[in-house]
Tab-separated table of C-alpha atoms in Angstrom:
chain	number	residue	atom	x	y	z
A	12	UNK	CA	-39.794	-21.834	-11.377
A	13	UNK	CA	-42.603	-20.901	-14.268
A	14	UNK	CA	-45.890	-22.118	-14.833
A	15	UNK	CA	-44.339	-23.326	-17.938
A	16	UNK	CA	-41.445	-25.185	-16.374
A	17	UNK	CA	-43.668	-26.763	-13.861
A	18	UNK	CA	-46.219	-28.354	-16.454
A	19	UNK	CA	-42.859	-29.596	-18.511
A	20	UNK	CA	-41.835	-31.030	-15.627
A	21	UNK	CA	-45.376	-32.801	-14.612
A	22	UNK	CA	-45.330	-34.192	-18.282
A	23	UNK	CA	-42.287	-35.519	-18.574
A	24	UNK	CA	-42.365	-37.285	-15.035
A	25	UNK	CA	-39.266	-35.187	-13.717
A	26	UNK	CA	-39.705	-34.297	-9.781
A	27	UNK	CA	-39.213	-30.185	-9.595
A	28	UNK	CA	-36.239	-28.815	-7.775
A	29	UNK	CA	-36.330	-26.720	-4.763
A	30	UNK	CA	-34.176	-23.434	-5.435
A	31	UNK	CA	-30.953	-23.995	-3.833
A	32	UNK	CA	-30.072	-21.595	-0.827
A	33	UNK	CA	-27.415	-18.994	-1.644
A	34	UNK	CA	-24.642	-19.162	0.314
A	35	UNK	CA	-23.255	-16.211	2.183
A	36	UNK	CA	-20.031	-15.254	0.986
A	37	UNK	CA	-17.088	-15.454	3.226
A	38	UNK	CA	-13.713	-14.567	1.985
A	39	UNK	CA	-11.146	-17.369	2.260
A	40	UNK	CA	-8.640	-15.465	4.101
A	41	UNK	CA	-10.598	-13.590	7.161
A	42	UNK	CA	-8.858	-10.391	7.742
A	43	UNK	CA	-7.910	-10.057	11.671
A	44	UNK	CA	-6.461	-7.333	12.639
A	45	UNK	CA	-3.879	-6.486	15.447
A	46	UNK	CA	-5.029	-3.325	17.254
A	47	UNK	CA	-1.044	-3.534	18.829
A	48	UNK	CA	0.187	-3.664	15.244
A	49	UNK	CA	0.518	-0.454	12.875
A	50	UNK	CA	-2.241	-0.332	10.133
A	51	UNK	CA	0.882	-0.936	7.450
A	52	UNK	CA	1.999	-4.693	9.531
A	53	UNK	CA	-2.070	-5.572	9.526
A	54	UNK	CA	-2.682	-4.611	5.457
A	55	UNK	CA	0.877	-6.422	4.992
A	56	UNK	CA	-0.083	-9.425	6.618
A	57	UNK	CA	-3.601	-9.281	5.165
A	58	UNK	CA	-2.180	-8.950	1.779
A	59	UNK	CA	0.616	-11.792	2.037
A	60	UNK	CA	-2.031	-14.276	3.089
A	61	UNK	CA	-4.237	-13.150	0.341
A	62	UNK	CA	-1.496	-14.037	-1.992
A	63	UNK	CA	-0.818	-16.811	-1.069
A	64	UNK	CA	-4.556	-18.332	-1.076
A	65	UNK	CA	-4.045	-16.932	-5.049
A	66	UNK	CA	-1.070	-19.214	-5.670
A	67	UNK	CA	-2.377	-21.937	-4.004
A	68	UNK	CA	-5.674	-22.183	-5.964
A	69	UNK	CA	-3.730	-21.282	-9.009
A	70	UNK	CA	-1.808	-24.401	-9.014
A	71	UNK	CA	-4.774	-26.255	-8.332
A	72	UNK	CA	-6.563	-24.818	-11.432
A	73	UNK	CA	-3.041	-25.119	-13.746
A	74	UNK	CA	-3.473	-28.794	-11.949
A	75	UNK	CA	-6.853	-29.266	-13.779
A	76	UNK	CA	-6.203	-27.761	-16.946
A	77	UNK	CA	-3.006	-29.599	-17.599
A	78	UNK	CA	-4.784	-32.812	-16.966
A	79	UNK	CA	-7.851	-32.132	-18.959
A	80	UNK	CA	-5.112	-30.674	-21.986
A	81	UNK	CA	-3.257	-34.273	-21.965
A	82	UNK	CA	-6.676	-35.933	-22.251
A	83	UNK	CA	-7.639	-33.712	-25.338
A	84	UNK	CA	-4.806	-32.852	-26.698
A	85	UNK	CA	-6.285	-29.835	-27.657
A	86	UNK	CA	-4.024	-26.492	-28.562
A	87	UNK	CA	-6.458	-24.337	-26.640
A	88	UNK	CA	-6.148	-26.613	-23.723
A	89	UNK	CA	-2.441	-25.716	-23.468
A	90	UNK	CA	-3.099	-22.100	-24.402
A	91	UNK	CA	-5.379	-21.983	-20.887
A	92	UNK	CA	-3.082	-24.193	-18.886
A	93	UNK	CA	0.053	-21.205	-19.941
A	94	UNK	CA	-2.013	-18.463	-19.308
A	95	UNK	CA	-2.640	-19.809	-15.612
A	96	UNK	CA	0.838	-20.661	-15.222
A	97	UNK	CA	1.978	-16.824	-15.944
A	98	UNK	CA	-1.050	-15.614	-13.799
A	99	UNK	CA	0.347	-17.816	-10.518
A	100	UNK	CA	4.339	-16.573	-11.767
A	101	UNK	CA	2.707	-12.696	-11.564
A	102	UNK	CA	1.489	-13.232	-8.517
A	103	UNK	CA	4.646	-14.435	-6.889
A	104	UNK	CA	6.113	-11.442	-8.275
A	105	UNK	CA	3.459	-9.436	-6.705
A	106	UNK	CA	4.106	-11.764	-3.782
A	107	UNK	CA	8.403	-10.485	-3.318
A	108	UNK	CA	7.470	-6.756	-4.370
A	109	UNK	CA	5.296	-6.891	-1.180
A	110	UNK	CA	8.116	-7.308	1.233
A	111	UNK	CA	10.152	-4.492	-0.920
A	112	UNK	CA	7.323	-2.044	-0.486
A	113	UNK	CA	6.897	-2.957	3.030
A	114	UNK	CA	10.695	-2.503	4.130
A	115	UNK	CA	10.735	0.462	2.011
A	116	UNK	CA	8.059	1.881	3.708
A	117	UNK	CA	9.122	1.453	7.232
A	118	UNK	CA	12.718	2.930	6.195
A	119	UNK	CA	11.437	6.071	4.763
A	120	UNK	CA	11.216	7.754	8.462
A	121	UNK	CA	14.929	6.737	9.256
A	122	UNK	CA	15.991	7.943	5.762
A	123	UNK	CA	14.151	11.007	5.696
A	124	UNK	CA	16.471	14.485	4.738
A	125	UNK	CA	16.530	16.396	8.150
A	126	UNK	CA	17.404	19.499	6.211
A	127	UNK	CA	14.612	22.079	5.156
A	128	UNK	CA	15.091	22.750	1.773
A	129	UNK	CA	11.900	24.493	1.051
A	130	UNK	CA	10.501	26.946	3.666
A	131	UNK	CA	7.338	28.549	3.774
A	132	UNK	CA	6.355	31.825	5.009
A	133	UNK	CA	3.002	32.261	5.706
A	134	UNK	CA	2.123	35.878	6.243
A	135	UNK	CA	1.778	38.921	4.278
A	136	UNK	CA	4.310	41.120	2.568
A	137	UNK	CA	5.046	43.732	4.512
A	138	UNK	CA	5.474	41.191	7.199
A	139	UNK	CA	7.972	39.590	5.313
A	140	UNK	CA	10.083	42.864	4.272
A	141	UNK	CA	10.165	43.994	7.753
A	142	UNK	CA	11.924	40.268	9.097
A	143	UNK	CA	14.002	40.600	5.953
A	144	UNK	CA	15.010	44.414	6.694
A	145	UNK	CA	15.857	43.336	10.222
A	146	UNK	CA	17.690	40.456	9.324
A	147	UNK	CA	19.689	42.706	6.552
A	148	UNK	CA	19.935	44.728	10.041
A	149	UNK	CA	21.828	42.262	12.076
A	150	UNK	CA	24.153	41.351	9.806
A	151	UNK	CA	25.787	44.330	8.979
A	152	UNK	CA	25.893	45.314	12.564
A	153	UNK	CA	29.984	45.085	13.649
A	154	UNK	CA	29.872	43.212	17.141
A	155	UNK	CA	33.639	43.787	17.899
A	156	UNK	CA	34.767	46.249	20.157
A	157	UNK	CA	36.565	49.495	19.280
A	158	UNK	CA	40.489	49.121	20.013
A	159	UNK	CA	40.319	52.743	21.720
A	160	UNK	CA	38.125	51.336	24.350
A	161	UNK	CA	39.771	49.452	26.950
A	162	UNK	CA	37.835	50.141	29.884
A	163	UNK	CA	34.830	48.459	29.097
A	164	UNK	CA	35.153	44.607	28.621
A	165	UNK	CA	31.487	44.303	27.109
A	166	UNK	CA	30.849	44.210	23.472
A	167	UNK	CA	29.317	46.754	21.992
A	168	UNK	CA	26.693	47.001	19.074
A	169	UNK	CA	27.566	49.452	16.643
């Protein structure tokens, strides 16, 4: 407190009050975490009970405000108490996309195209014409034999 504060205090009789001790803050949901789990299960757990420690305190507060709205009667009362009530609904919303994201997650390795649609080549040009000249190469190679030859059983490469 001030000098000032202090001698208002002493004039007016009123006993000074020590400063309150801040409190550390500790999050209402601890976040534990399964070192056998995947770090997708332990934010997906860690999430879910987050959400719902946000829907329970927003029906407590929607609790409050509806019962200090009756009392008033006020518009803006109501205003407050509807606001909170679509804050707790988006957060259940929040609350089922979770699960979606989750299962779609975990599905996109099982669902994943096998087939390579876009290959790289990493190398330089000349590299590249020479694989392409001997591929060119194969192909027009004829791997059946000649009808003449019918001593030798093998296939030749013409």
């Amino acid at each position: 407190m001030s000098k000032l504060e202090d001698k208002v205090n002493e004039i007016l009789g009123i006993e000074s009050k020590e400063p309150k001790e801040t409190k550390e803050f500790k999050p209402l949901v601890p976040r534990r975490e399964d070192k056998q789990k995947a770090d997708i299960d332990n934010d997906y757990d860690y999430s879910r009970e987050n959400y719902y420690n946000l829907i329970e305190r927003g029906q407590e507060a929607i609790q409050g405000i509806l019962d200090v709205a009756k009392e008033g009667q006020h518009p803006r009362a109501y205003e407050v108490a509807l606001a909170g009530i679509k804050n707790v609904a988006d957060t259940v919303d929040k609350l089922q996309d979770l699960q979606g994201k989750l299962k779609s997650l975990k599905d996109v390795p099982k669902t994943a195209n096998q087939n390579i649609k876009n290959a790289l080549f990493v190398g330089s040009t000349a590299e590249l014409q020479k694989m392409l000249k001997n591929d060119e190469d194969t192909k027009s190679k004829n791997i059946t034999p000649k009808e003449t030859d019918t001593t030798d059983k093998w296939f030749k490469l013409y």
